[in-house]
C-alpha cells in the first residue's frame, strides 16, 4: 500500500508492506511518517480547524481547533458540536471552548483572542 | 518629521519578523494598513504553520500571535490603519508618506523593508468565456468571507486551480456544509502540496480533475453553472470534452503575484521569474540600495516559516545598512529552475551562510543540484529523490565557497553519477 504522509510539507511518498503481520514503512524521511502510516492503516486521525460564532461586532467569528487529533470518521460530528457554540465573553488564545468534545479526550480551543491585545 | 533607522512596510508574518530583527540594532517603525497585525494569517485558520520554526502545528492566527507577542516585547513603533502613498529617495535617506485617519504625515528613514505580501490572480486575469454574474470569488476572498465574516460564499462550488489556498478552501467549504463539486487544474500536475491533496480533497472525496479547466460561466444574476473542458499540453481546449457542471459559486485559486507597487515607484528592477525585486543575500535591492524586500513580496512562498526567515534576514540587514559599494556575484540558473532567490551574492556581509530559495519548473525525479564557480569547479552538490514545483527547496551554503568568483552557475543534473 502507498500513501503520502501529511505530517509536514515534505509530503513523503511512503510504501507500507505487511509481511506476516510485520509492518514495514519505506520512503518516510522521519519517524513521524512511520507513526502516521501505522495510525493511518489502523485508525486514521485528523485535526479539525473551524470557527465559532461570537457576540462581538468587530470579531464575528473566533477561530478554533481541536487540541489534538480525533478519529477521522468523527470530523462532521465534531463540526456539529462546534457549530452549536456562540462565544459571548472574551476568550484568549488557548482557552478551552468545548471540553473533551464527544468524549474524544480532545478539547476545542480558541486559536485567537476576541479582543485586540 | 519623525526620523527612523528602518521603516517596515506591512505587518504580516514577513513584516513582523523584519521589525523584530531590525529593532535589535535600529529605531524601527512598522506600518500596517489594516487594523490588526498578522496579515493573511488572520484568515488562515487551518493548522500546519510553524512546523519548522516552532516544531508544532499551529493555526495561522496562533502563529501570528507568537510574533505579535515578540513585537510587543521589543521597542518598535507601530502604526496601523495606515497606507503608504509614496516613498521618495533622497540623498542619504528615504521620505515615506503615510495617510491615515489623522491625515497625511511624513517620515524619514535610512532604510525600508518592503513586506507587502502578494495578491491573488483574479477572474479578470484568467481567460473564461460567458457571463459575469455574482458568485465568482478568489480563494482568498472566499476564505475571508467564511473565516472572518462567517458567511458561506455558496452552496455548490467549483474550484478552478489546485493551489494550496484552493485546496484548503475545498475542505473548509465542505466542513461548513457546502458541496464542492470538484477542483479543476489546467496543468497535468497539482499546484498544491501533496499533503493538502490528501487531507483536503481525498479525505472528503472531492474530485480533482487534472488537465481540465473552466471555459465558460453561465448565469445572469448569479452563477448557475460552469463549463469545464479538457486541455492538451499547450493549454488548448480539446473539442468534444466539454461538460456542464451545475454550481452557484466559482472559486479561483490560480496563482499569487508579489505586490510591488511601491518598489516599482522607486524604480527597483524586478525579476520576471519571481515578480519580486532582484536582491542580494542581504535581501537588499540590487539597484536601489537601502530598500530591502522579504516574504511573499519577494517571491511567493509555500511555507510561512520561510516567510518569517526572510523577514528576519531583511530586518537585520536593514538595521545594519550602510551605503557602501557592493561587489555582486551573479547567480545564473539553468532552464530547469523556475527561479532562485537571491539572484546575487554580496560576499561582504556578516553572515557565514547564504540561504538560497530555489524552485523547479517541472517534477524531477532522482536529480542533483550542482553549483559551479566561474572556473567551472563544483563547489556544492546535493541529491534529491524528487523535486516538485509546489515545494520550494532551501539550501544553506557556506559563503566561503563563493569567494573569488564573478558568477555562479546552478544547474540540475542526473542524480545517478558519482560526484
GROMACS .gro file of N, CA, C and O in nm, chain B residues 105-179:
model
  300
  222UNK      N    1   0.107   6.224   0.683
  222UNK     CA    2   0.229   6.256   0.757
  222UNK      C    3   0.351   6.201   0.683
  222UNK      O    4   0.339   6.111   0.600
  223UNK      N    5   0.464   6.259   0.717
  223UNK     CA    6   0.589   6.221   0.652
  223UNK      C    7   0.687   6.163   0.753
  223UNK      O    8   0.696   6.211   0.866
  224UNK      N    9   0.758   6.061   0.712
  224UNK     CA   10   0.861   6.002   0.796
  224UNK      C   11   0.989   5.995   0.714
  224UNK      O   12   0.984   5.979   0.593
  225UNK      N   13   1.101   6.005   0.785
  225UNK     CA   14   1.228   5.991   0.716
  225UNK      C   15   1.300   5.869   0.770
  225UNK      O   16   1.294   5.841   0.891
  226UNK      N   17   1.363   5.793   0.683
  226UNK     CA   18   1.428   5.670   0.728
  226UNK      C   19   1.552   5.642   0.645
  226UNK      O   20   1.560   5.684   0.529
  227UNK      N   21   1.648   5.567   0.706
  227UNK     CA   22   1.768   5.531   0.631
  227UNK      C   23   1.746   5.410   0.542
  227UNK      O   24   1.804   5.399   0.436
  228UNK      N   25   1.661   5.318   0.590
  228UNK     CA   26   1.632   5.204   0.504
  228UNK      C   27   1.486   5.161   0.519
  228UNK      O   28   1.420   5.196   0.617
  229UNK      N   29   1.439   5.089   0.419
  229UNK     CA   30   1.299   5.047   0.415
  229UNK      C   31   1.295   4.897   0.390
  229UNK      O   32   1.372   4.844   0.309
  230UNK      N   33   1.207   4.827   0.464
  230UNK     CA   34   1.185   4.685   0.434
  230UNK      C   35   1.045   4.672   0.374
  230UNK      O   36   0.945   4.706   0.437
  231UNK      N   37   1.039   4.624   0.251
  231UNK     CA   38   0.910   4.602   0.186
  231UNK      C   39   0.862   4.461   0.222
  231UNK      O   40   0.923   4.362   0.185
  232UNK      N   41   0.752   4.455   0.296
  232UNK     CA   42   0.694   4.326   0.335
  232UNK      C   43   0.546   4.332   0.302
  232UNK      O   44   0.459   4.312   0.386
  233UNK      N   45   0.520   4.363   0.173
  233UNK     CA   46   0.384   4.395   0.131
  233UNK      C   47   0.305   4.273   0.083
  233UNK      O   48   0.192   4.288   0.039
  234UNK      N   49   0.367   4.155   0.089
  234UNK     CA   50   0.293   4.034   0.055
  234UNK      C   51   0.262   4.020  -0.092
  234UNK      O   52   0.327   4.081  -0.178
  235UNK      N   53   0.160   3.941  -0.122
  235UNK     CA   54   0.124   3.918  -0.261
  235UNK      C   55  -0.027   3.932  -0.280
  235UNK      O   56  -0.101   3.945  -0.184
  236UNK      N   57  -0.068   3.932  -0.406
  236UNK     CA   58  -0.210   3.943  -0.441
  236UNK      C   59  -0.251   3.819  -0.519
  236UNK      O   60  -0.168   3.760  -0.587
  237UNK      N   61  -0.378   3.789  -0.513
  237UNK     CA   62  -0.426   3.675  -0.590
  237UNK      C   63  -0.452   3.716  -0.734
  237UNK      O   64  -0.499   3.827  -0.760
  238UNK      N   65  -0.427   3.624  -0.826
  238UNK     CA   66  -0.468   3.647  -0.964
  238UNK      C   67  -0.620   3.639  -0.965
  238UNK      O   68  -0.680   3.550  -0.905
  239UNK      N   69  -0.684   3.734  -1.032
  239UNK     CA   70  -0.831   3.742  -1.025
  239UNK      C   71  -0.895   3.686  -1.151
  239UNK      O   72  -0.827   3.647  -1.246
  240UNK      N   73  -1.028   3.685  -1.152
  240UNK     CA   74  -1.105   3.635  -1.267
  240UNK      C   75  -1.070   3.711  -1.394
  240UNK      O   76  -1.074   3.655  -1.503
  241UNK      N   77  -1.036   3.838  -1.379
  241UNK     CA   78  -1.003   3.919  -1.497
  241UNK      C   79  -0.869   3.879  -1.558
  241UNK      O   80  -0.839   3.912  -1.671
  242UNK      N   81  -0.788   3.811  -1.479
  242UNK     CA   82  -0.655   3.772  -1.528
  242UNK      C   83  -0.649   3.630  -1.582
  242UNK      O   84  -0.544   3.583  -1.619
  243UNK      N   85  -0.763   3.560  -1.580
  243UNK     CA   86  -0.767   3.428  -1.646
  243UNK      C   87  -0.876   3.433  -1.752
  243UNK      O   88  -0.973   3.507  -1.739
  244UNK      N   89  -0.860   3.350  -1.854
  244UNK     CA   90  -0.947   3.359  -1.969
  244UNK      C   91  -1.067   3.266  -1.952
  244UNK      O   92  -1.054   3.145  -1.966
  245UNK      N   93  -1.182   3.321  -1.917
  245UNK     CA   94  -1.304   3.241  -1.906
  245UNK      C   95  -1.414   3.311  -1.986
  245UNK      O   96  -1.437   3.431  -1.967
  246UNK      N   97  -1.481   3.237  -2.073
  246UNK     CA   98  -1.590   3.293  -2.152
  246UNK      C   99  -1.718   3.303  -2.070
  246UNK      O  100  -1.726   3.252  -1.960
  247UNK      N  101  -1.818   3.365  -2.131
  247UNK     CA  102  -1.953   3.362  -2.074
  247UNK      C  103  -1.988   3.484  -1.993
  247UNK      O  104  -1.931   3.593  -2.011
  248UNK      N  105  -2.084   3.466  -1.905
  248UNK     CA  106  -2.142   3.577  -1.828
  248UNK      C  107  -2.049   3.618  -1.713
  248UNK      O  108  -1.953   3.549  -1.681
  249UNK      N  109  -2.082   3.730  -1.652
  249UNK     CA  110  -2.008   3.777  -1.534
  249UNK      C  111  -2.105   3.800  -1.418
  249UNK      O  112  -2.124   3.913  -1.373
  250UNK      N  113  -2.171   3.695  -1.373
  250UNK     CA  114  -2.267   3.710  -1.264
  250UNK      C  115  -2.199   3.712  -1.128
  250UNK      O  116  -2.077   3.695  -1.118
  251UNK      N  117  -2.276   3.731  -1.024
  251UNK     CA  118  -2.224   3.721  -0.887
  251UNK      C  119  -2.187   3.575  -0.861
  251UNK      O  120  -2.244   3.484  -0.922
  252UNK      N  121  -2.097   3.552  -0.767
  252UNK     CA  122  -2.063   3.415  -0.729
  252UNK      C  123  -1.927   3.370  -0.778
  252UNK      O  124  -1.894   3.253  -0.768
  253UNK      N  125  -1.847   3.465  -0.830
  253UNK     CA  126  -1.709   3.429  -0.870
  253UNK      C  127  -1.615   3.497  -0.771
  253UNK      O  128  -1.614   3.620  -0.759
  254UNK      N  129  -1.541   3.416  -0.698
  254UNK     CA  130  -1.452   3.469  -0.594
  254UNK      C  131  -1.312   3.414  -0.611
  254UNK      O  132  -1.295   3.303  -0.660
  255UNK      N  133  -1.214   3.489  -0.564
  255UNK     CA  134  -1.081   3.428  -0.547
  255UNK      C  135  -1.088   3.345  -0.419
  255UNK      O  136  -1.172   3.370  -0.332
  256UNK      N  137  -0.998   3.248  -0.408
  256UNK     CA  138  -0.999   3.161  -0.291
  256UNK      C  139  -0.978   3.242  -0.162
  256UNK      O  140  -1.040   3.214  -0.059
  257UNK      N  141  -0.894   3.344  -0.170
  257UNK     CA  142  -0.867   3.427  -0.053
  257UNK      C  143  -0.989   3.506  -0.009
  257UNK      O  144  -1.013   3.524   0.111
  258UNK      N  145  -1.067   3.553  -0.105
  258UNK     CA  146  -1.190   3.626  -0.072
  258UNK      C  147  -1.291   3.531  -0.009
  258UNK      O  148  -1.355   3.564   0.091
  259UNK      N  149  -1.303   3.411  -0.067
  259UNK     CA  150  -1.393   3.310  -0.011
  259UNK      C  151  -1.350   3.276   0.132
  259UNK      O  152  -1.433   3.259   0.222
  260UNK      N  153  -1.219   3.273   0.153
  260UNK     CA  154  -1.165   3.243   0.285
  260UNK      C  155  -1.198   3.355   0.384
  260UNK      O  156  -1.235   3.329   0.499
  261UNK      N  157  -1.188   3.479   0.338
  261UNK     CA  158  -1.220   3.594   0.423
  261UNK      C  159  -1.368   3.591   0.461
  261UNK      O  160  -1.404   3.609   0.578
  262UNK      N  161  -1.455   3.567   0.363
  262UNK     CA  162  -1.598   3.558   0.391
  262UNK      C  163  -1.628   3.450   0.495
  262UNK      O  164  -1.701   3.471   0.590
  263UNK      N  165  -1.569   3.334   0.474
  263UNK     CA  166  -1.600   3.218   0.558
  263UNK      C  167  -1.541   3.234   0.698
  263UNK      O  168  -1.612   3.216   0.798
  264UNK      N  169  -1.413   3.265   0.705
  264UNK     CA  170  -1.343   3.257   0.834
  264UNK      C  171  -1.348   3.385   0.917
  264UNK      O  172  -1.344   3.380   1.039
  265UNK      N  173  -1.355   3.499   0.853
  265UNK     CA  174  -1.354   3.626   0.927
  265UNK      C  175  -1.497   3.677   0.945
  265UNK      O  176  -1.537   3.715   1.055
  266UNK      N  177  -1.573   3.679   0.837
  266UNK     CA  178  -1.709   3.735   0.846
  266UNK      C  179  -1.813   3.631   0.885
  266UNK      O  180  -1.918   3.664   0.939
  267UNK      N  181  -1.786   3.503   0.856
  267UNK     CA  182  -1.881   3.399   0.890
  267UNK      C  183  -1.992   3.382   0.789
  267UNK      O  184  -2.103   3.341   0.823
  268UNK      N  185  -1.965   3.416   0.663
  268UNK     CA  186  -2.063   3.394   0.556
  268UNK      C  187  -2.013   3.284   0.465
  268UNK      O  188  -1.896   3.285   0.424
  269UNK      N  189  -2.100   3.192   0.428
  269UNK     CA  190  -2.064   3.089   0.331
  269UNK      C  191  -2.081   3.150   0.191
  269UNK      O  192  -2.188   3.199   0.159
  270UNK      N  193  -1.976   3.149   0.110
  270UNK     CA  194  -1.987   3.215  -0.021
  270UNK      C  195  -2.085   3.147  -0.117
  270UNK      O  196  -2.136   3.211  -0.207
  271UNK      N  197  -2.111   3.018  -0.098
  271UNK     CA  198  -2.203   2.949  -0.188
  271UNK      C  199  -2.229   2.808  -0.141
  271UNK      O  200  -2.164   2.759  -0.049
  272UNK      N  201  -2.326   2.742  -0.206
  272UNK     CA  202  -2.363   2.606  -0.163
  272UNK      C  203  -2.305   2.499  -0.254
  272UNK      O  204  -2.264   2.394  -0.208
  273UNK      N  205  -2.305   2.526  -0.386
  273UNK     CA  206  -2.247   2.430  -0.480
  273UNK      C  207  -2.128   2.495  -0.547
  273UNK      O  208  -2.144   2.585  -0.630
  274UNK      N  209  -2.010   2.452  -0.509
  274UNK     CA  210  -1.889   2.524  -0.551
  274UNK      C  211  -1.804   2.443  -0.648
  274UNK      O  212  -1.790   2.321  -0.634
  275UNK      N  213  -1.747   2.515  -0.744
  275UNK     CA  214  -1.646   2.458  -0.833
  275UNK      C  215  -1.519   2.539  -0.808
  275UNK      O  216  -1.524   2.662  -0.798
  276UNK      N  217  -1.408   2.469  -0.795
  276UNK     CA  218  -1.282   2.539  -0.771
  276UNK      C  219  -1.192   2.523  -0.892
  276UNK      O  220  -1.169   2.412  -0.938
  277UNK      N  221  -1.145   2.635  -0.945
  277UNK     CA  222  -1.052   2.632  -1.057
  277UNK      C  223  -0.912   2.660  -1.003
  277UNK      O  224  -0.888   2.764  -0.942
  278UNK      N  225  -0.822   2.566  -1.028
  278UNK     CA  226  -0.684   2.580  -0.981
  278UNK      C  227  -0.661   2.499  -0.856
  278UNK      O  228  -0.748   2.493  -0.769
  279UNK      N  229  -0.546   2.435  -0.850
  279UNK     CA  230  -0.520   2.346  -0.736
  279UNK      C  231  -0.411   2.402  -0.645
  279UNK      O  232  -0.337   2.328  -0.583
  280UNK      N  233  -0.403   2.535  -0.639
  280UNK     CA  234  -0.310   2.597  -0.544
  280UNK      C  235  -0.352   2.563  -0.401
  280UNK      O  236  -0.467   2.524  -0.378
  281UNK      N  237  -0.260   2.581  -0.308
  281UNK     CA  238  -0.289   2.540  -0.170
  281UNK      C  239  -0.413   2.607  -0.110
  281UNK      O  240  -0.491   2.543  -0.042
  282UNK      N  241  -0.433   2.736  -0.138
  282UNK     CA  242  -0.549   2.804  -0.078
  282UNK      C  243  -0.678   2.744  -0.134
  282UNK      O  244  -0.777   2.729  -0.063
  283UNK      N  245  -0.676   2.707  -0.263
  283UNK     CA  246  -0.793   2.644  -0.324
  283UNK      C  247  -0.825   2.511  -0.258
  283UNK      O  248  -0.941   2.480  -0.230
  284UNK      N  249  -0.721   2.433  -0.232
  284UNK     CA  250  -0.739   2.302  -0.168
  284UNK      C  251  -0.791   2.320  -0.025
  284UNK      O  252  -0.885   2.251   0.019
  285UNK      N  253  -0.730   2.412   0.047
  285UNK     CA  254  -0.770   2.440   0.185
  285UNK      C  255  -0.917   2.485   0.187
  285UNK      O  256  -0.996   2.443   0.274
  286UNK      N  257  -0.955   2.566   0.089
  286UNK     CA  258  -1.094   2.615   0.084
  286UNK      C  259  -1.192   2.505   0.044
  286UNK      O  260  -1.307   2.506   0.086
  287UNK      N  261  -1.146   2.410  -0.037
  287UNK     CA  262  -1.233   2.296  -0.073
  287UNK      C  263  -1.275   2.223   0.055
  287UNK      O  264  -1.393   2.191   0.076
  288UNK      N  265  -1.179   2.199   0.143
  288UNK     CA  266  -1.208   2.133   0.270
  288UNK      C  267  -1.293   2.222   0.361
  288UNK      O  268  -1.391   2.177   0.420
  289UNK      N  269  -1.254   2.345   0.368
  289UNK     CA  270  -1.321   2.438   0.460
  289UNK      C  271  -1.470   2.453   0.424
  289UNK      O  272  -1.557   2.452   0.511
  290UNK      N  273  -1.498   2.470   0.294
  290UNK     CA  274  -1.636   2.487   0.250
  290UNK      C  275  -1.715   2.358   0.272
  290UNK      O  276  -1.833   2.362   0.311
  291UNK      N  277  -1.650   2.244   0.252
  291UNK     CA  278  -1.715   2.115   0.277
  291UNK      C  279  -1.753   2.102   0.425
  291UNK      O  280  -1.865   2.063   0.458
  292UNK      N  281  -1.660   2.138   0.512
  292UNK     CA  282  -1.686   2.131   0.657
  292UNK      C  283  -1.803   2.220   0.696
  292UNK      O  284  -1.880   2.188   0.787
  293UNK      N  285  -1.817   2.332   0.626
  293UNK     CA  286  -1.924   2.426   0.660
  293UNK      C  287  -2.054   2.393   0.587
  293UNK      O  288  -2.150   2.470   0.592
  294UNK      N  289  -2.057   2.281   0.516
  294UNK     CA  290  -2.184   2.234   0.460
  294UNK      C  291  -2.203   2.258   0.312
  294UNK      O  292  -2.308   2.224   0.257
  295UNK      N  293  -2.103   2.318   0.246
  295UNK     CA  294  -2.117   2.337   0.102
  295UNK      C  295  -2.082   2.208   0.029
  295UNK      O  296  -2.014   2.120   0.083
  296UNK      N  297  -2.129   2.198  -0.094
  296UNK     CA  298  -2.098   2.083  -0.177
  296UNK      C  299  -1.992   2.126  -0.279
  296UNK      O  300  -2.022   2.203  -0.368
   0.00000   0.00000   0.00000
